[in-house]
Coordinates of C-alpha atoms and ligand atoms in Angstrom, one line a residue:
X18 CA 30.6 -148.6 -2.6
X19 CA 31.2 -148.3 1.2
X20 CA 34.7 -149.3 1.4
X21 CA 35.4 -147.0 -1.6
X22 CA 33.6 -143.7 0.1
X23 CA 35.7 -144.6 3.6
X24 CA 38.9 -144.8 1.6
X25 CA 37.8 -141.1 -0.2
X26 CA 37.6 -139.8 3.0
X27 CA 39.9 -141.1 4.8
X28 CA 42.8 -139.9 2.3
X29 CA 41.0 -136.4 2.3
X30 CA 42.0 -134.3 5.6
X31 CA 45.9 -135.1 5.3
X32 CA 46.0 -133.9 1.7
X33 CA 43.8 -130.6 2.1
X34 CA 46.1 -129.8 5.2
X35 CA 49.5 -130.2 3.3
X36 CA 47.8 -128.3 0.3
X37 CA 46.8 -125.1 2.8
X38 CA 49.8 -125.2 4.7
X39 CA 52.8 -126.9 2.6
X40 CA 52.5 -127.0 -0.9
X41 CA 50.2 -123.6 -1.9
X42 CA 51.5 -124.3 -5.9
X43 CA 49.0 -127.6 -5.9
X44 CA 46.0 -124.9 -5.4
X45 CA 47.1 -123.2 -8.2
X46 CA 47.7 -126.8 -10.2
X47 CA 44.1 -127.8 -8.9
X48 CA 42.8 -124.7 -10.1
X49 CA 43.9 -125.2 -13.3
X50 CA 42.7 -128.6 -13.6
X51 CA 39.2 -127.7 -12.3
X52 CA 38.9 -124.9 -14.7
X53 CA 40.2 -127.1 -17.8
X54 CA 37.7 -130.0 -16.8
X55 CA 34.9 -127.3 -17.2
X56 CA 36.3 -126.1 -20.4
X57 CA 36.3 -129.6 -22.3
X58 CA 33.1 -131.3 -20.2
X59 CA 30.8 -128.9 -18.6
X60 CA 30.6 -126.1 -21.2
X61 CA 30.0 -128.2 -24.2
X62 CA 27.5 -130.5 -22.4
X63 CA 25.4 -127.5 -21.7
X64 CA 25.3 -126.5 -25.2
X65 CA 24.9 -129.8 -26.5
X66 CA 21.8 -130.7 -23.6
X67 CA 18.3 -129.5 -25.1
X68 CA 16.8 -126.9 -23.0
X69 CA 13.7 -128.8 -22.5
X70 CA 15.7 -130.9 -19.8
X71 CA 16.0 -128.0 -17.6
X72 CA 12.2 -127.0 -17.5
X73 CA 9.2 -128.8 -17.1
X74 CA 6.3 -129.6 -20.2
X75 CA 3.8 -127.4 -20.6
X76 CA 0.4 -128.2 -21.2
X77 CA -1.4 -127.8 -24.7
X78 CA -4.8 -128.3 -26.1
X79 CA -5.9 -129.6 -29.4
X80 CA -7.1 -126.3 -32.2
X81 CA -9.2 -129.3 -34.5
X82 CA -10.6 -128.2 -37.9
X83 CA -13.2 -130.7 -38.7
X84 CA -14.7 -129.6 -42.1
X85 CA -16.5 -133.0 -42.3
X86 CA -20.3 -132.5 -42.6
X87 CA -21.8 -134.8 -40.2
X88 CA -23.4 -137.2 -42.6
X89 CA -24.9 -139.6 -40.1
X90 CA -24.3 -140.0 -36.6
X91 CA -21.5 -142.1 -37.2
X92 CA -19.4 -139.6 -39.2
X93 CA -17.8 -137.5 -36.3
X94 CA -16.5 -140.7 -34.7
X95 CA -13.2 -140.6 -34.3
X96 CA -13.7 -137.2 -33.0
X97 CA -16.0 -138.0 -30.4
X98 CA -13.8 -141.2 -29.7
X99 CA -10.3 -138.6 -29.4
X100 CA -12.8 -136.8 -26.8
X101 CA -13.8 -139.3 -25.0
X102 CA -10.7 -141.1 -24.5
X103 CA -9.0 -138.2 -23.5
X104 CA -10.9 -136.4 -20.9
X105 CA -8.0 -134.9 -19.6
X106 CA -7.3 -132.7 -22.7
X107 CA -8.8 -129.7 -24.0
X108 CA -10.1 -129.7 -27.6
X109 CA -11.5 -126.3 -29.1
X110 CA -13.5 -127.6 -32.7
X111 CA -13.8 -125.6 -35.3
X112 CA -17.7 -125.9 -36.7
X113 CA -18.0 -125.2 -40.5
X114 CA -21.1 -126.4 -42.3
X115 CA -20.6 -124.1 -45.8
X116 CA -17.2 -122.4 -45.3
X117 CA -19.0 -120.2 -42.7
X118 CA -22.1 -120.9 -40.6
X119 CA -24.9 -121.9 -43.9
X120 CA -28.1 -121.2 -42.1
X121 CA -29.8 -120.6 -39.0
X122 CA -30.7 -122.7 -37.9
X123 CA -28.5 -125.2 -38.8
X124 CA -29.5 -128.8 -40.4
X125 CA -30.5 -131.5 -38.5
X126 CA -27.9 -133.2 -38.7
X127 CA -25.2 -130.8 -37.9
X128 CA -27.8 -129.9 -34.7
X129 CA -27.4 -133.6 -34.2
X130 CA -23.5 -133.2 -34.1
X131 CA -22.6 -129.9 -32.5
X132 CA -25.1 -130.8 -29.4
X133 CA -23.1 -133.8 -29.0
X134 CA -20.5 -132.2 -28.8
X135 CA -21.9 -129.7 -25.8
X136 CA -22.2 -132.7 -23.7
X137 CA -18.2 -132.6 -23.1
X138 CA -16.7 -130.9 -20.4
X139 CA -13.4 -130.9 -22.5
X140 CA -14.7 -129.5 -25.3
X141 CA -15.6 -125.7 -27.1
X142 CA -16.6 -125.3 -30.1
X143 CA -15.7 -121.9 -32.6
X144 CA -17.5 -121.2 -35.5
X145 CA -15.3 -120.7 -38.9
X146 CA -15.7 -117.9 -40.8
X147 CA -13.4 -116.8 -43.6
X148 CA -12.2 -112.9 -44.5
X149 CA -10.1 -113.7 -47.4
X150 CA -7.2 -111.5 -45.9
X151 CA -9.7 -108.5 -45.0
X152 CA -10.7 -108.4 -48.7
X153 CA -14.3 -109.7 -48.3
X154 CA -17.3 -107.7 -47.8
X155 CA -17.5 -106.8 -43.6
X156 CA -21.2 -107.1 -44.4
X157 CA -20.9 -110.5 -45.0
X158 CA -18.2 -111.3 -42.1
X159 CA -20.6 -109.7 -39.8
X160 CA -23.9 -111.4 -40.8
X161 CA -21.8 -114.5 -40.5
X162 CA -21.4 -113.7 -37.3
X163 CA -24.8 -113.0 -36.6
X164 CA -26.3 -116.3 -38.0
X165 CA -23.9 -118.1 -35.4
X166 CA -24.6 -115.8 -33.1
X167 CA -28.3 -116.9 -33.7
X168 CA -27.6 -120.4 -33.5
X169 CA -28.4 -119.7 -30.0
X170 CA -31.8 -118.6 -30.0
X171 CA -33.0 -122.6 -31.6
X172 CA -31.0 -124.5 -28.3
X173 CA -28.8 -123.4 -26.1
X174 CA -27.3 -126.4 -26.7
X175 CA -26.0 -125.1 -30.5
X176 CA -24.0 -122.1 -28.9
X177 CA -20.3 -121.5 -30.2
X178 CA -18.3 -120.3 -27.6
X179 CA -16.5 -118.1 -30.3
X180 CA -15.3 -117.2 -33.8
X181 CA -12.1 -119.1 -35.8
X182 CA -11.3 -116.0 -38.2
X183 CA -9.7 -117.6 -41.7
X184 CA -7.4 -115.8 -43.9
X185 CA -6.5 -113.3 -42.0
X186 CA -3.3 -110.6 -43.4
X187 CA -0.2 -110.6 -41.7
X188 CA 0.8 -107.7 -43.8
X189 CA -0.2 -104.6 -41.9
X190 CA -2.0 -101.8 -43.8
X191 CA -4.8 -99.5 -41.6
X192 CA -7.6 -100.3 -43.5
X193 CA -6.7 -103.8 -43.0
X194 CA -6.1 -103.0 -39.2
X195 CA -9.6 -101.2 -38.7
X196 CA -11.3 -104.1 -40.4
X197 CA -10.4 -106.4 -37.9
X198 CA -10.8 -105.0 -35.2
X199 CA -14.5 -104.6 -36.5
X200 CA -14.5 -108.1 -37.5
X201 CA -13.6 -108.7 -33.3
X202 CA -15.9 -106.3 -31.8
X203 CA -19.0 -107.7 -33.5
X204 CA -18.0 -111.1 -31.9
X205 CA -17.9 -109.4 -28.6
X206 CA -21.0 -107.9 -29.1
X207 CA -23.1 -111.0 -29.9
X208 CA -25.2 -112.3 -27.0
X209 CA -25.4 -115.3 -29.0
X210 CA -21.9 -116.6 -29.0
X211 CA -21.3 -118.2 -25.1
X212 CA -18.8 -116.9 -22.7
X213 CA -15.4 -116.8 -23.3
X214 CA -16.3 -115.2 -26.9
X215 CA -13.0 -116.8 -28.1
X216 CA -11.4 -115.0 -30.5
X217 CA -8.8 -116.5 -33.2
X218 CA -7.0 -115.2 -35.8
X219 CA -5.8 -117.2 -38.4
X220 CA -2.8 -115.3 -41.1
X221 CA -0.9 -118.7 -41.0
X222 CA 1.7 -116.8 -40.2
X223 CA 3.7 -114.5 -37.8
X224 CA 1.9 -111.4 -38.5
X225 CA 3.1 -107.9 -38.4
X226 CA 3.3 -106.7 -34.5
X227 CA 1.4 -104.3 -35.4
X228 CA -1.7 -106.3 -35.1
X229 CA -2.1 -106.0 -32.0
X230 CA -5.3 -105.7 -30.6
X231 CA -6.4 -107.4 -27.3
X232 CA -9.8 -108.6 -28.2
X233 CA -7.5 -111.3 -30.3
X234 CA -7.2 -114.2 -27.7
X235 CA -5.4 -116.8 -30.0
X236 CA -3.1 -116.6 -33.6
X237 CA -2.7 -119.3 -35.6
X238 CA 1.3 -118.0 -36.6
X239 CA 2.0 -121.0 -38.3
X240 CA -0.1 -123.5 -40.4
X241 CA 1.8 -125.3 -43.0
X242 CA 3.6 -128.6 -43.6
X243 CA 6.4 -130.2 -41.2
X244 CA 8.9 -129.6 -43.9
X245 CA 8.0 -126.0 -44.2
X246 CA 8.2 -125.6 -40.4
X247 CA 11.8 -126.7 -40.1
X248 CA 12.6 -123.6 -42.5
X249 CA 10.7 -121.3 -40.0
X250 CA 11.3 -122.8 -36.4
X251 CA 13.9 -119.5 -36.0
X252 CA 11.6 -117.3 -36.7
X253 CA 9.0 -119.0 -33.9
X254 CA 11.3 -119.3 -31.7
X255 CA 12.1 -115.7 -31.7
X256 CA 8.3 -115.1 -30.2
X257 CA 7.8 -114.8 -26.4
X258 CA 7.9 -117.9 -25.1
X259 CA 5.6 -116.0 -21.9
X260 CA 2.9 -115.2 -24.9
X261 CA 2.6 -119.0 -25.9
X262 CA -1.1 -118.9 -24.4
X263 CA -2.1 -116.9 -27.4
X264 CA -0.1 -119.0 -30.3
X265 CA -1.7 -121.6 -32.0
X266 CA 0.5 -123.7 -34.2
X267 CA -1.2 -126.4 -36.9
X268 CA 1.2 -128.8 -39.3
X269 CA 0.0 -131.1 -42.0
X270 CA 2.6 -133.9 -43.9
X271 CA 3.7 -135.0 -40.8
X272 CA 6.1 -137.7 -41.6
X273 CA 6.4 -141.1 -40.2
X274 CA 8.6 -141.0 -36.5
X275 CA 9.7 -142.7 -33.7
X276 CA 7.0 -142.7 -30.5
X277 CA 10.1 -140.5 -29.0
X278 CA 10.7 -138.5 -31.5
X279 CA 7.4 -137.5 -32.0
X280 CA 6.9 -136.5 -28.2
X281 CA 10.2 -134.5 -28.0
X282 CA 9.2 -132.8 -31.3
X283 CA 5.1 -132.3 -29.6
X284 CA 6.7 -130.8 -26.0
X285 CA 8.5 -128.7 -28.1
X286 CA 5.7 -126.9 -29.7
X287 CA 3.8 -126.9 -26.6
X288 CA 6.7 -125.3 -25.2
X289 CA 5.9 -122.6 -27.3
X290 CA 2.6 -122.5 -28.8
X291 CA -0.4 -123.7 -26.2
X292 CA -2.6 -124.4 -29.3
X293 CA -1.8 -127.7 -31.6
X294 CA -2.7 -129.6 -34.5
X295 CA -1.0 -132.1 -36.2
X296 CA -2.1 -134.4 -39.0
X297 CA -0.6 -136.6 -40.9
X298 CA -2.6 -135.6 -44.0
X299 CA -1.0 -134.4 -47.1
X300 CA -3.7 -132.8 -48.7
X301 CA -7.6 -131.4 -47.7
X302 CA -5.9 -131.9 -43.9
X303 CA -9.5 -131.1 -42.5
X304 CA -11.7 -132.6 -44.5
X305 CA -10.5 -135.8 -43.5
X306 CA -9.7 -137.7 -40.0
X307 CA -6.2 -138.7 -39.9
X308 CA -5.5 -142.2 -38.9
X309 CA -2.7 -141.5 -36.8
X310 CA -5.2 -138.7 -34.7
X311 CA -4.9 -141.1 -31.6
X312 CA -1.2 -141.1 -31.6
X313 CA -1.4 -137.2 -31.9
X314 CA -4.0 -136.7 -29.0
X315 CA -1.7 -139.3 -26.7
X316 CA 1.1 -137.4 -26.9
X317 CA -0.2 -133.9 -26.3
X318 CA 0.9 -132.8 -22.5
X319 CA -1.7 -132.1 -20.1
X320 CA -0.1 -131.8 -17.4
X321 CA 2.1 -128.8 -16.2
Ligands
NAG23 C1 -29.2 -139.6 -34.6 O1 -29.1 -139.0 -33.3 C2 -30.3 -138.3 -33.0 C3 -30.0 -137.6 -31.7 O2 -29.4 -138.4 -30.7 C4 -31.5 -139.3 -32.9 O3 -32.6 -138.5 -32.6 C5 -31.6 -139.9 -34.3 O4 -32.6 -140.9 -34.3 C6 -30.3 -140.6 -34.7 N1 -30.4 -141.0 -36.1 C7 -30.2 -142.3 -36.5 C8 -30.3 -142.6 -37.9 O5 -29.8 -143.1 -35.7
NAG24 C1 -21.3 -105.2 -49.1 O1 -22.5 -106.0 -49.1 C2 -23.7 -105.2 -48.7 C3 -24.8 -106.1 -48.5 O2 -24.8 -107.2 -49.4 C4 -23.9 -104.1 -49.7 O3 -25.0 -103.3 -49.4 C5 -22.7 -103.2 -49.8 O4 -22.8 -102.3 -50.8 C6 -21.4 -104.1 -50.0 N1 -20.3 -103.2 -49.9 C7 -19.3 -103.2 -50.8 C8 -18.1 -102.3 -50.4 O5 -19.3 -103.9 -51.8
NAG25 C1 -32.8 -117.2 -35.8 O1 -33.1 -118.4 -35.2 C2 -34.5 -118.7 -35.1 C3 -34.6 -120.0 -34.4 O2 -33.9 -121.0 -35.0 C4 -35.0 -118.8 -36.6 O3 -36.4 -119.0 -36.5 C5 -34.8 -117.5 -37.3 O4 -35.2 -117.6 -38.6 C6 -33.3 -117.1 -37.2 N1 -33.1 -115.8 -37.7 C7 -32.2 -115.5 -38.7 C8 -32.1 -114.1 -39.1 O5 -31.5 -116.4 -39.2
NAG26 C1 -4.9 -101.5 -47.4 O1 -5.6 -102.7 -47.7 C2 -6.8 -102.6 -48.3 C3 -7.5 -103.9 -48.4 O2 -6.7 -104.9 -48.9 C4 -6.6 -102.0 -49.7 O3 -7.8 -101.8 -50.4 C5 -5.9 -100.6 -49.5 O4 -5.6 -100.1 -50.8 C6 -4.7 -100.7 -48.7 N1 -4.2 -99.4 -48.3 C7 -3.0 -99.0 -48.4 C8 -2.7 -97.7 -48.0 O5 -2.1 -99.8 -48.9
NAG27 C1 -20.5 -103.1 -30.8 O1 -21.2 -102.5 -29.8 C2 -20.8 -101.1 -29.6 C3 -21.5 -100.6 -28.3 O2 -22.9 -100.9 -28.4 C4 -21.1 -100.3 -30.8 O3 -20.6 -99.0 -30.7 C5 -20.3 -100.9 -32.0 O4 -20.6 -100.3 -33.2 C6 -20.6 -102.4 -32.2 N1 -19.8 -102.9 -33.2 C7 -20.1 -103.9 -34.0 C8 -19.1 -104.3 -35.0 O5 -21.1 -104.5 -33.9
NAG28 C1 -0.2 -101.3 -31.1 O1 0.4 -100.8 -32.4 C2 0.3 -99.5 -32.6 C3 0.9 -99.2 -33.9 O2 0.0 -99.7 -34.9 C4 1.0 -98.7 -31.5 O3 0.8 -97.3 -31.7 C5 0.5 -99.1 -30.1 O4 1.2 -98.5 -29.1 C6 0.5 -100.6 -30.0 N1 -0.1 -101.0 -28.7 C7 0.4 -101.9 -27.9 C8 -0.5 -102.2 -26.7 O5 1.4 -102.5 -28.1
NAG29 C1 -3.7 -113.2 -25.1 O1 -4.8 -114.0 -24.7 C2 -5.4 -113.5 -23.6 C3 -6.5 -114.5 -23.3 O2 -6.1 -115.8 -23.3 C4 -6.0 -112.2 -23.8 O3 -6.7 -111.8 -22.6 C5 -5.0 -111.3 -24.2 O4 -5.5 -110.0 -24.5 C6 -4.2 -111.8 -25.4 N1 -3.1 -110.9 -25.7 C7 -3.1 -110.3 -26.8 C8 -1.9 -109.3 -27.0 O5 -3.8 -110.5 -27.8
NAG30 C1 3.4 -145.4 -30.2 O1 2.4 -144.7 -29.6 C2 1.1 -145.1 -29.9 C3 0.1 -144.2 -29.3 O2 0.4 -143.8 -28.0 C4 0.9 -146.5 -29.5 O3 -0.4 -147.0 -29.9 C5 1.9 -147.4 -30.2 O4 1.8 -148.7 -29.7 C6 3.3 -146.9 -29.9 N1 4.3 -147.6 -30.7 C7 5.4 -148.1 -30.2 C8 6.2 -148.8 -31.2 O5 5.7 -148.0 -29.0

């Protein structure tokens, strides 16, 4: 190493001086040569390098559907056990006892769960309720809205710290338009449901941009299988990456990768969408705890 550096420098001064002074075609030869060395190396390594190497991770939390009713005590297990394992990440839980909030207030033994799961720091919890693409009765939306909201008057403890909309268009029609922003303002409304009063939208899809009310704090613009995904990652990528705080993405039929793989492909999404879920599963993907749920929550970046 040293002998080689002295050598590089001590050969230097006589040949810049004969280049300046003597010989002003080697410039022009050097020139060349430096321009065709970035021609054949530099420019195709920079197309071929990911971008993720020039920017750092960005940090994601976990959007987990758990449509489990919480039999025993036991049930919600590996749940707790993602939680409590991984106090550094976020998890927001989507709460469904009936596809929607059942009654108010709830059984004792989703009480049981959903109190538990107020004792984590990392966790909120959003209550589903479905809309069947803006097609069901806003009667019924709101009431269901009102029965979480009321969830709150049995123990504070029972709160939801907002609303996980279901079925929501992504075609844009006025009606549609007025509906949900209806659908929105009765969540801000409700006393019941805890600060933030999350809001999230999910058409499974990009939506029109028309949709674009600012109650709506998160979209779910994609929620399909991996295979599916690698048909749409064009269109995804053509959202603002500066809006990733309100994207959610969720994939089901994840295949079987390599540990590396899997992370490139997870800091990828994250890059993109600060919401994730990924299972496994290749059908009832929330009905059901995936086995490989610990890989998943390992591999989500926390850190910025
Ligand atoms: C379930 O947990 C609740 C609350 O911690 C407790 O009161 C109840 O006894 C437990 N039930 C069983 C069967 O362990
Ligand atoms: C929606 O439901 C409410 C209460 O059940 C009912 O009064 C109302 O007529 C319904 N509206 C429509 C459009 O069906
Ligand atoms: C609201 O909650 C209280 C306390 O749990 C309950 O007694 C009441 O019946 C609920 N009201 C409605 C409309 O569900
Ligand atoms: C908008 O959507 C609503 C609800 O699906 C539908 O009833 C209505 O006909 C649509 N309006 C137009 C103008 O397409
Ligand atoms: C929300 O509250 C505002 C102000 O009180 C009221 O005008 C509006 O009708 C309410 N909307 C819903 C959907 O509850
Ligand atoms: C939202 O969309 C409507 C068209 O539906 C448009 O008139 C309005 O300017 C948009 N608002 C924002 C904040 O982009
Ligand atoms: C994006 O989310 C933030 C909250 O995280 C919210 O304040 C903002 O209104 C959202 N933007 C849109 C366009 O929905
Ligand atoms: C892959 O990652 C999981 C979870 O982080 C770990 O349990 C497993 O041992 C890893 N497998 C290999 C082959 O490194």
């Amino acid at each position: 190493m040293e002998s080689l550096k002295r050598t590089t420098e001590g050969a230097t001064p006589p040949l810049r001086r004969r280049c300046n002074l003597r010989r002003p075609w080697l410039i022009a030869i050097l020139i060349s040569v430096i321009i065709v060395v970035i021609i054949v190396i530099v420019v195709p390594l920079a197309v071929i390098l990911p971008k993720k190497h020039h920017h750092k991770v960005k940090a994601a939390k976990v959007l987990f559907p758990v449509y489990i009713y919480p039999e025993t005590n036991t049930t919600w297990d590996p749940l707790y056990e993602a939680i409590t394992t991984h106090p550094e990440l976020d998890f927001i839980v989507i709460v469904n006892p009936s596809s929607g909030p059942g009654s108010s207030p709830p059984s004792t033994q989703y009480q049981v769960a959903v109190k538990r799961l107020s004792t984590y720091s990392n966790v909120q919890k959003v209550g589903y309720i479905p809309t069947n693409y803006a097609d069901r009765n806003i009667t019924e939306v709101l009431e269901a809205v009102a029965t979480y909201s009321n969830w709150t008057s049995e123990s504070s403890t029972l709160s939801m710290d907002g609303i996980f909309f279901d079925e929501i268009p992504y075609d844009w029609n006025s009606t549609k338009s007025e509906y949900l922003t209806q659908i929105n303002e009765a969540v801000k409304n409700s006393s019941g449901i805890a600060s933030p009063q999350l809001i999230i939208h999910n058409p499974g899809t990009i939506p029109d941009s028309r949709y674009n009310d600012t109650t709506t704090d998160i979209t779910v613009v994609f929620e399909q299988s991996y295979s599916y995904y690698e048909t749409q990652v064009n269109a995804l990528e053509d959202l603002s990456t500066s809006r990733r705080g309100n994207y959610s993405y969720m994939l089901h039929s994840m295949p079987t990768m390599s540990n590396h793989t899997l992370k490139n492909f997870i800091d990828d999404l994250s890059d993109r969408a600060e919401y994730l879920f990924l299972t496994t599963l290749e059908a009832n993907y929330y009905e059901k705890f995936d086995p490989k749920l610990e890989v998943f929550c390992d591999m989500v970046p926390t850190t910025e």
